[in-house]
Coordinates of C-alpha atoms in Angstrom, one line a residue:
X1 CA -81.7 37.0 -28.4
X2 CA -82.7 33.6 -27.1
X3 CA -80.4 31.9 -24.7
X4 CA -81.4 28.5 -25.9
X5 CA -78.7 26.6 -27.7
X6 CA -79.3 24.2 -30.5
X7 CA -78.9 20.7 -29.3
X8 CA -76.9 18.7 -31.9
X9 CA -78.8 15.8 -33.2
X10 CA -77.5 12.3 -32.8
X11 CA -75.3 11.2 -35.7
X12 CA -77.0 8.9 -38.1
X13 CA -75.2 5.6 -38.3
X14 CA -74.6 4.3 -41.8
X15 CA -76.1 0.9 -42.3
X16 CA -73.5 -1.8 -42.0
X17 CA -72.1 -2.9 -45.3
X18 CA -72.7 -6.5 -46.3
X19 CA -69.7 -8.7 -45.7
X20 CA -67.8 -9.7 -48.9
X21 CA -68.8 -13.1 -50.2
X22 CA -66.6 -16.1 -49.3
X23 CA -64.3 -16.9 -52.3
X24 CA -65.3 -20.0 -54.2
X25 CA -62.1 -21.7 -53.1
X26 CA -63.2 -21.5 -49.5
X27 CA -66.9 -21.9 -50.1
X28 CA -67.5 -25.3 -48.4
X29 CA -70.9 -25.9 -50.1
X30 CA -69.6 -25.2 -53.5
X31 CA -66.5 -27.2 -53.0
X32 CA -68.5 -30.2 -51.9
X33 CA -70.8 -30.0 -54.8
X34 CA -68.0 -29.4 -57.4
X35 CA -65.8 -32.1 -56.0
X36 CA -68.5 -34.7 -55.7
X37 CA -69.5 -34.2 -59.3
X38 CA -65.9 -34.3 -60.5
X39 CA -65.8 -37.9 -59.1
X40 CA -69.2 -38.7 -60.5
X41 CA -68.5 -37.4 -64.0
X42 CA -65.2 -39.3 -64.2
X43 CA -67.1 -42.5 -63.4
X44 CA -69.9 -41.8 -65.7
X45 CA -67.7 -41.2 -68.7
X46 CA -65.6 -44.2 -67.9
X47 CA -68.8 -46.3 -68.1
X48 CA -69.9 -44.5 -71.3
X49 CA -66.8 -45.6 -73.2
X50 CA -67.0 -49.1 -71.8
X51 CA -70.7 -49.7 -72.5
X52 CA -70.4 -50.2 -76.3
X53 CA -67.2 -52.2 -75.8
X54 CA -69.0 -54.5 -73.4
X55 CA -72.0 -55.0 -75.6
X56 CA -69.9 -55.8 -78.6
X57 CA -67.7 -58.2 -76.6
X58 CA -70.8 -60.1 -75.3
X59 CA -73.0 -60.0 -78.4
X60 CA -70.9 -59.0 -81.3
X61 CA -73.9 -56.8 -82.4
X62 CA -73.5 -53.2 -83.4
X63 CA -77.2 -52.8 -83.3
X64 CA -77.4 -53.9 -79.7
X65 CA -74.6 -51.5 -78.8
X66 CA -76.5 -48.7 -80.5
X67 CA -79.7 -49.7 -78.6
X68 CA -77.9 -49.5 -75.2
X69 CA -76.2 -46.1 -76.0
X70 CA -79.4 -44.8 -77.5
X71 CA -81.3 -45.7 -74.4
X72 CA -79.1 -43.3 -72.4
X73 CA -79.9 -40.3 -74.7
X74 CA -83.6 -41.3 -74.9
X75 CA -83.9 -41.5 -71.1
X76 CA -82.3 -38.1 -70.8
X77 CA -84.7 -36.6 -73.3
X78 CA -87.8 -38.3 -71.9
X79 CA -87.0 -37.5 -68.2
X80 CA -85.9 -33.9 -69.0
X81 CA -89.1 -31.9 -68.5
X82 CA -90.5 -34.0 -65.7
X83 CA -87.2 -33.7 -63.9
X84 CA -87.4 -29.9 -63.9
X85 CA -90.8 -30.1 -62.2
X86 CA -89.5 -32.4 -59.5
X87 CA -86.5 -30.1 -58.9
X88 CA -88.8 -27.1 -58.5
X89 CA -91.2 -29.0 -56.1
X90 CA -89.0 -31.2 -53.9
X91 CA -85.8 -31.0 -51.8
X92 CA -82.9 -30.6 -54.3
X93 CA -80.3 -32.2 -52.0
X94 CA -82.5 -35.3 -51.6
X95 CA -82.9 -35.6 -55.4
X96 CA -79.2 -35.3 -56.0
X97 CA -78.5 -38.0 -53.4
X98 CA -81.1 -40.2 -55.0
X99 CA -79.5 -39.8 -58.4
X100 CA -76.1 -40.8 -57.0
X101 CA -77.5 -43.8 -55.1
X102 CA -79.4 -45.0 -58.2
X103 CA -76.4 -44.8 -60.4
X104 CA -74.2 -46.6 -57.9
X105 CA -76.6 -49.4 -57.3
X106 CA -77.1 -49.8 -61.1
X107 CA -73.4 -49.9 -61.8
X108 CA -72.9 -52.5 -59.0
X109 CA -75.6 -54.7 -60.5
X110 CA -73.8 -54.6 -63.8
X111 CA -70.5 -55.5 -62.1
X112 CA -72.1 -58.5 -60.5
X113 CA -73.7 -59.6 -63.7
X114 CA -70.5 -59.3 -65.8
X115 CA -68.4 -61.0 -63.1
X116 CA -70.9 -63.9 -63.1
X117 CA -71.1 -64.1 -66.9
X118 CA -74.8 -63.3 -66.5
X119 CA -75.0 -59.9 -68.3
X120 CA -77.8 -59.5 -70.8
X121 CA -78.8 -56.8 -73.2
X122 CA -82.1 -56.1 -71.4
X123 CA -80.1 -55.7 -68.1
X124 CA -77.7 -53.3 -69.8
X125 CA -80.6 -51.3 -71.3
X126 CA -82.1 -51.0 -67.9
X127 CA -78.8 -49.7 -66.4
X128 CA -78.5 -47.3 -69.3
X129 CA -82.0 -46.0 -68.7
X130 CA -81.2 -45.3 -65.0
X131 CA -78.0 -43.5 -66.0
X132 CA -79.8 -41.3 -68.5
X133 CA -82.7 -40.5 -66.2
X134 CA -80.4 -39.7 -63.3
X135 CA -78.3 -37.4 -65.4
X136 CA -81.5 -35.6 -66.6
X137 CA -82.6 -35.1 -63.0
X138 CA -79.2 -34.2 -61.4
X139 CA -78.3 -31.4 -63.8
X140 CA -81.3 -29.1 -63.1
X141 CA -81.1 -29.9 -59.4
X142 CA -77.4 -28.7 -59.4
X143 CA -78.0 -25.7 -61.6
X144 CA -81.0 -24.6 -59.5
X145 CA -78.9 -25.0 -56.3
X146 CA -76.0 -23.0 -57.6
X147 CA -77.4 -19.5 -56.9
X148 CA -78.2 -20.6 -53.4
X149 CA -74.6 -21.6 -52.7
X150 CA -72.6 -18.7 -54.3
X151 CA -73.0 -14.9 -54.5
X152 CA -74.6 -13.5 -57.6
X153 CA -71.3 -11.9 -58.6
X154 CA -69.6 -15.3 -58.3
X155 CA -72.1 -17.1 -60.5
X156 CA -70.2 -16.7 -63.8
X157 CA -67.1 -18.2 -62.2
X158 CA -69.1 -21.0 -60.7
X159 CA -70.8 -21.8 -64.0
X160 CA -67.5 -21.8 -65.9
X161 CA -65.8 -24.0 -63.3
X162 CA -68.7 -26.5 -63.6
X163 CA -68.1 -26.4 -67.4
X164 CA -64.4 -27.0 -66.9
X165 CA -65.2 -29.9 -64.5
X166 CA -67.5 -31.5 -67.1
X167 CA -64.8 -31.3 -69.8
X168 CA -62.1 -32.7 -67.5
X169 CA -64.4 -35.5 -66.5
X170 CA -65.1 -36.4 -70.1
X171 CA -61.4 -36.3 -71.0
X172 CA -60.1 -38.3 -68.0
X173 CA -63.1 -40.7 -67.8
X174 CA -63.0 -41.5 -71.5
X175 CA -59.3 -42.1 -71.6
X176 CA -59.3 -44.2 -68.4
X177 CA -62.4 -46.2 -69.2
X178 CA -60.8 -47.8 -72.2
X179 CA -57.7 -48.8 -70.2
X180 CA -59.9 -50.2 -67.4
X181 CA -61.9 -52.2 -69.8
X182 CA -58.7 -53.8 -71.0
X183 CA -57.9 -54.8 -67.4
X184 CA -61.3 -56.4 -67.0
X185 CA -64.7 -56.0 -68.5
X186 CA -66.4 -55.2 -65.2
X187 CA -63.6 -52.8 -64.0
X188 CA -64.9 -49.5 -65.5
X189 CA -68.3 -50.1 -64.0
X190 CA -66.8 -50.9 -60.7
X191 CA -64.9 -47.7 -60.8
X192 CA -68.1 -45.9 -61.7
X193 CA -69.9 -47.4 -58.7
X194 CA -67.1 -46.3 -56.4
X195 CA -67.1 -42.8 -57.8
X196 CA -70.9 -42.4 -57.4
X197 CA -70.7 -43.9 -53.9
X198 CA -68.0 -41.4 -52.9
X199 CA -70.0 -38.6 -54.5
X200 CA -73.1 -39.7 -52.4
X201 CA -71.1 -39.5 -49.2
X202 CA -69.7 -36.1 -50.0
X203 CA -73.2 -34.7 -50.8
X204 CA -74.4 -35.9 -47.4
X205 CA -72.3 -33.1 -45.9
X206 CA -73.7 -30.4 -48.2
X207 CA -75.8 -27.8 -46.4
X208 CA -78.2 -26.4 -49.0
X209 CA -80.4 -23.4 -48.1
X210 CA -84.1 -24.0 -48.7
X211 CA -85.7 -21.0 -50.3
X212 CA -89.3 -20.1 -50.0
X213 CA -91.4 -21.2 -52.9
X214 CA -95.0 -20.8 -53.9
X215 CA -97.2 -23.8 -53.0
X216 CA -97.2 -26.3 -55.8
X217 CA -100.3 -28.2 -56.8
X218 CA -99.5 -31.9 -56.2
X219 CA -100.1 -34.4 -59.0
X220 CA -100.4 -31.9 -61.8
X221 CA -97.2 -32.8 -63.5
X222 CA -98.3 -32.0 -67.1
X223 CA -99.6 -28.6 -66.1
X224 CA -96.4 -27.8 -64.2
X225 CA -94.3 -28.7 -67.3
X226 CA -96.5 -26.5 -69.5
X227 CA -96.1 -23.7 -67.0
X228 CA -92.3 -23.9 -67.2
X229 CA -92.4 -24.0 -71.0
X230 CA -94.8 -21.1 -71.2
X231 CA -92.7 -19.0 -68.8
X232 CA -89.5 -19.6 -70.8
X233 CA -91.3 -18.8 -74.1
X234 CA -92.9 -15.6 -72.7
X235 CA -89.6 -14.3 -71.3
X236 CA -88.0 -12.7 -74.3
X237 CA -84.4 -12.6 -72.9
X238 CA -84.6 -16.2 -71.8
X239 CA -86.0 -17.2 -75.2
X240 CA -83.4 -15.5 -77.2
X241 CA -80.4 -16.8 -75.1
X242 CA -81.8 -20.3 -75.4
X243 CA -82.0 -19.8 -79.2
X244 CA -78.3 -18.7 -79.2
X245 CA -77.3 -21.9 -77.3
X246 CA -79.3 -24.1 -79.7
X247 CA -77.8 -22.5 -82.8
X248 CA -74.3 -23.0 -81.4
X249 CA -74.9 -26.6 -80.6
X250 CA -76.5 -27.3 -84.0
X251 CA -73.9 -25.9 -86.3
X252 CA -70.9 -26.9 -84.2
X253 CA -71.9 -30.5 -83.9
X254 CA -72.7 -30.6 -87.6
X255 CA -69.3 -29.0 -88.4
X256 CA -67.5 -31.6 -86.1
X257 CA -69.0 -34.5 -88.0
X258 CA -68.2 -33.0 -91.4
X259 CA -64.6 -32.5 -90.4
X260 CA -64.3 -36.1 -89.1
X261 CA -65.7 -37.5 -92.3
X262 CA -63.5 -35.2 -94.4
X263 CA -60.5 -36.4 -92.4
X264 CA -61.4 -40.0 -93.3
X265 CA -61.7 -39.3 -97.0
X266 CA -58.4 -37.5 -96.9
X267 CA -56.7 -40.6 -95.4
X268 CA -55.9 -39.0 -92.0
X269 CA -54.6 -41.8 -89.7
X270 CA -57.0 -42.8 -86.9
X271 CA -54.4 -41.8 -84.3
X272 CA -54.5 -38.2 -85.6
X273 CA -58.3 -38.3 -85.6
X274 CA -58.0 -39.3 -81.9
X275 CA -55.7 -36.3 -81.3
X276 CA -58.2 -34.0 -83.0
X277 CA -61.0 -35.1 -80.6
X278 CA -58.7 -34.8 -77.6
X279 CA -57.7 -31.3 -78.5
X280 CA -61.3 -30.3 -78.6
X281 CA -61.6 -31.3 -75.0
X282 CA -58.3 -29.6 -74.1
X283 CA -59.6 -26.4 -75.7
X284 CA -62.9 -26.7 -73.8
X285 CA -61.1 -27.0 -70.4
X286 CA -58.9 -24.0 -71.2
X287 CA -61.9 -22.0 -72.4
X288 CA -63.9 -22.8 -69.3
X289 CA -61.1 -21.6 -67.1
X290 CA -60.8 -18.4 -69.1
X291 CA -64.6 -17.8 -69.3
X292 CA -65.0 -15.8 -66.0
X293 CA -62.3 -13.3 -67.1
X294 CA -63.7 -13.0 -70.6
X295 CA -67.2 -12.7 -69.4
X296 CA -66.3 -10.0 -66.9
X297 CA -64.5 -7.9 -69.4
X298 CA -66.9 -8.3 -72.3
X299 CA -70.3 -8.6 -70.7
X300 CA -73.0 -10.9 -71.8
X301 CA -73.8 -9.3 -75.1
X302 CA -70.3 -8.9 -76.4
X303 CA -69.3 -12.4 -75.1
X304 CA -72.1 -14.1 -77.0
X305 CA -71.5 -12.1 -80.2
X306 CA -67.7 -12.6 -80.0
X307 CA -68.2 -16.4 -79.8
X308 CA -70.3 -16.5 -83.0
X309 CA -67.9 -14.3 -84.9
X310 CA -64.8 -16.2 -83.7
X311 CA -66.4 -19.5 -84.9
X312 CA -67.5 -17.9 -88.1
X313 CA -63.9 -16.9 -88.9
X314 CA -62.3 -20.2 -87.7
X315 CA -64.7 -22.7 -89.3
X316 CA -63.6 -22.2 -93.0
X317 CA -60.0 -22.8 -92.1
X318 CA -60.8 -26.6 -91.7
X319 CA -61.5 -26.7 -95.4
X320 CA -57.9 -26.1 -96.3
X321 CA -56.1 -27.8 -93.5
X322 CA -55.2 -31.4 -94.3
X323 CA -53.1 -32.4 -91.2
X324 CA -54.9 -34.1 -88.4
X325 CA -52.6 -32.4 -85.9
X326 CA -53.2 -28.9 -87.3
X327 CA -56.9 -29.6 -87.3
X328 CA -56.6 -30.6 -83.7
X329 CA -55.0 -27.2 -83.0
X330 CA -57.9 -25.5 -84.9
X331 CA -60.4 -27.5 -82.8
X332 CA -58.7 -26.4 -79.6
X333 CA -58.9 -22.7 -80.7
X334 CA -62.6 -23.1 -81.6
X335 CA -63.3 -24.8 -78.2
X336 CA -61.8 -21.9 -76.3
X337 CA -64.8 -19.6 -77.1
X338 CA -68.1 -21.4 -76.5
X339 CA -67.6 -21.7 -72.7
X340 CA -67.7 -17.9 -72.4
X341 CA -71.0 -17.8 -74.3
X342 CA -72.4 -20.6 -72.2
X343 CA -71.3 -18.8 -69.0
X344 CA -73.0 -15.6 -70.2
X345 CA -76.2 -17.4 -71.2
X346 CA -76.5 -19.6 -68.1
X347 CA -75.7 -16.7 -65.7
X348 CA -78.2 -14.4 -67.3
X349 CA -80.9 -17.1 -67.2
X350 CA -80.3 -18.2 -63.6
X351 CA -80.4 -14.7 -62.3
X352 CA -83.5 -13.7 -64.3
X353 CA -85.5 -16.8 -63.3
X354 CA -87.4 -17.2 -60.0
X355 CA -86.1 -20.0 -57.8
X356 CA -89.3 -22.0 -58.1
X357 CA -88.8 -22.1 -61.9
X358 CA -85.0 -22.7 -62.1
X359 CA -85.3 -26.5 -62.4
X360 CA -87.7 -26.2 -65.3
X361 CA -85.5 -23.6 -67.0
X362 CA -82.5 -25.9 -66.9
X363 CA -84.6 -28.8 -68.2
X364 CA -86.0 -26.7 -71.1
X365 CA -82.4 -25.6 -72.0
X366 CA -81.0 -29.1 -71.8
X367 CA -83.9 -30.5 -73.9
X368 CA -83.4 -27.8 -76.6
X369 CA -79.6 -28.2 -76.7
X370 CA -79.9 -31.9 -76.6
X371 CA -82.2 -31.8 -79.6
X372 CA -79.8 -29.5 -81.4
X373 CA -76.9 -31.8 -80.5
X374 CA -78.8 -34.7 -82.0
X375 CA -79.9 -32.8 -85.1
X376 CA -76.4 -31.4 -85.7
X377 CA -74.7 -34.7 -86.7
X378 CA -77.8 -35.6 -88.8
X379 CA -77.4 -32.2 -90.6
X380 CA -73.6 -32.9 -90.9
X381 CA -74.3 -36.3 -92.4
X382 CA -76.7 -34.9 -95.0
X383 CA -74.2 -32.2 -95.9
X384 CA -71.4 -34.8 -96.5
X385 CA -73.8 -36.9 -98.6
X386 CA -74.9 -33.9 -100.8
X387 CA -71.6 -31.9 -101.0
X388 CA -67.8 -32.4 -101.1
X389 CA -66.3 -32.1 -97.6
X390 CA -64.8 -28.6 -98.1
X391 CA -68.1 -27.2 -99.4
X392 CA -70.0 -28.8 -96.5
X393 CA -67.6 -26.9 -94.2
X394 CA -68.4 -23.7 -96.0
X395 CA -72.1 -24.3 -95.5
X396 CA -71.6 -24.7 -91.8
X397 CA -69.5 -21.5 -91.8
X398 CA -72.3 -19.7 -93.7
X399 CA -74.8 -20.8 -91.0
X400 CA -72.5 -19.5 -88.3
X401 CA -72.1 -16.2 -90.1
X402 CA -75.9 -15.8 -90.4
X403 CA -76.3 -16.5 -86.7
X404 CA -73.5 -14.0 -85.9
X405 CA -75.2 -11.3 -87.9
X406 CA -78.6 -11.9 -86.2
X407 CA -77.0 -12.0 -82.8
X408 CA -75.1 -8.8 -83.4
X409 CA -78.2 -7.0 -84.5
X410 CA -80.5 -8.3 -81.8
X411 CA -81.7 -5.5 -79.5
X412 CA -82.6 -8.1 -76.9
X413 CA -79.0 -9.3 -76.6
X414 CA -77.7 -5.8 -76.7
X415 CA -79.9 -5.0 -73.7
X416 CA -78.3 -7.8 -71.6
X417 CA -75.2 -5.7 -70.8
X418 CA -77.2 -2.8 -69.6
X419 CA -79.5 -4.7 -67.2
X420 CA -78.6 -5.7 -63.7
X421 CA -81.0 -8.5 -62.9
X422 CA -82.4 -9.2 -59.5
X423 CA -81.5 -12.6 -58.1
X424 CA -85.1 -13.4 -57.1
X425 CA -87.6 -11.6 -59.3

């Protein structure tokens, strides 16, 4: 028998566990970004409601008012895809600061012109173009920066809080802009300039990590845009979730116009129509706040499918409701659900997309949804011309039902709940 004793091996130390992520409420970077854009969006929407009022007051021309407002949408569409390339190539914080500075300077120039009775339609068109292009550039920069500021598990909450912020900015800015215009024609634009300036200062303190990216070929803007479009199209899950967002925007915007027209033909007072529109915003804010919980409980697939079916069930009710206030309640209920689908879609897309393509992803999504948002009212207008209002609503409901069936049967969407995507493929 050997006298040697076995020497116990050294205990293997378990690898240290990663520290828990900082809660969003204490995440300095996220709070700076969210707070700065809460100010910026308030100012932007105050200007948006004041712009047509200013043009009408100065020119009396509805066509000129449409030109100015159309310039904003056109600039956003035209700048969308190039903006995504810029976001993927250059420093995102610098781009966001540039957007805020450009909007502040443009708004100040309009304040000076209105104050001095020198405002012209070409000047207002130029300011509108700056506003639209800056919005097109800032959105992909912010969305691409979001996964760098928050933990992957917190991304649904961050996306939904951004959605709530946008709804609150639209509600408060639109309501306040009209009041400020009554105080003075230049006042809403002065408030906008102040908000963008404050947002610029806040973003100066943002510390944004700089991820490693593949070297980009300078000067090949068109090729880079095509690369982004090709990647989105080839990624089946990205392609299908974008299609879901497009269908939601198309039918919901068509339905909204149909209901507004139907309310007018039924003699609903304009005050009640205003309440209807406001309740849509209230429901959107509440839905955005509830989205993280619903997304966490349902998962991506069930969240998207539940939204389609909820809208399918609720849409036909508008055909038999004659009260503007009750229609407002219906709008609020319907607006509760889309933020959950948007949260599921955006979270899946951001986590599945490499960092160097996230700007182009957001630009493609914004372009597709913007086109659907523009086509929806056109579709709604055609429906109201061809059919009585209640039947037009049923057509919108049928479109929603068809989309709900296709989404429910989609194997690609069903697979979303079973996949745990890597943050940086």
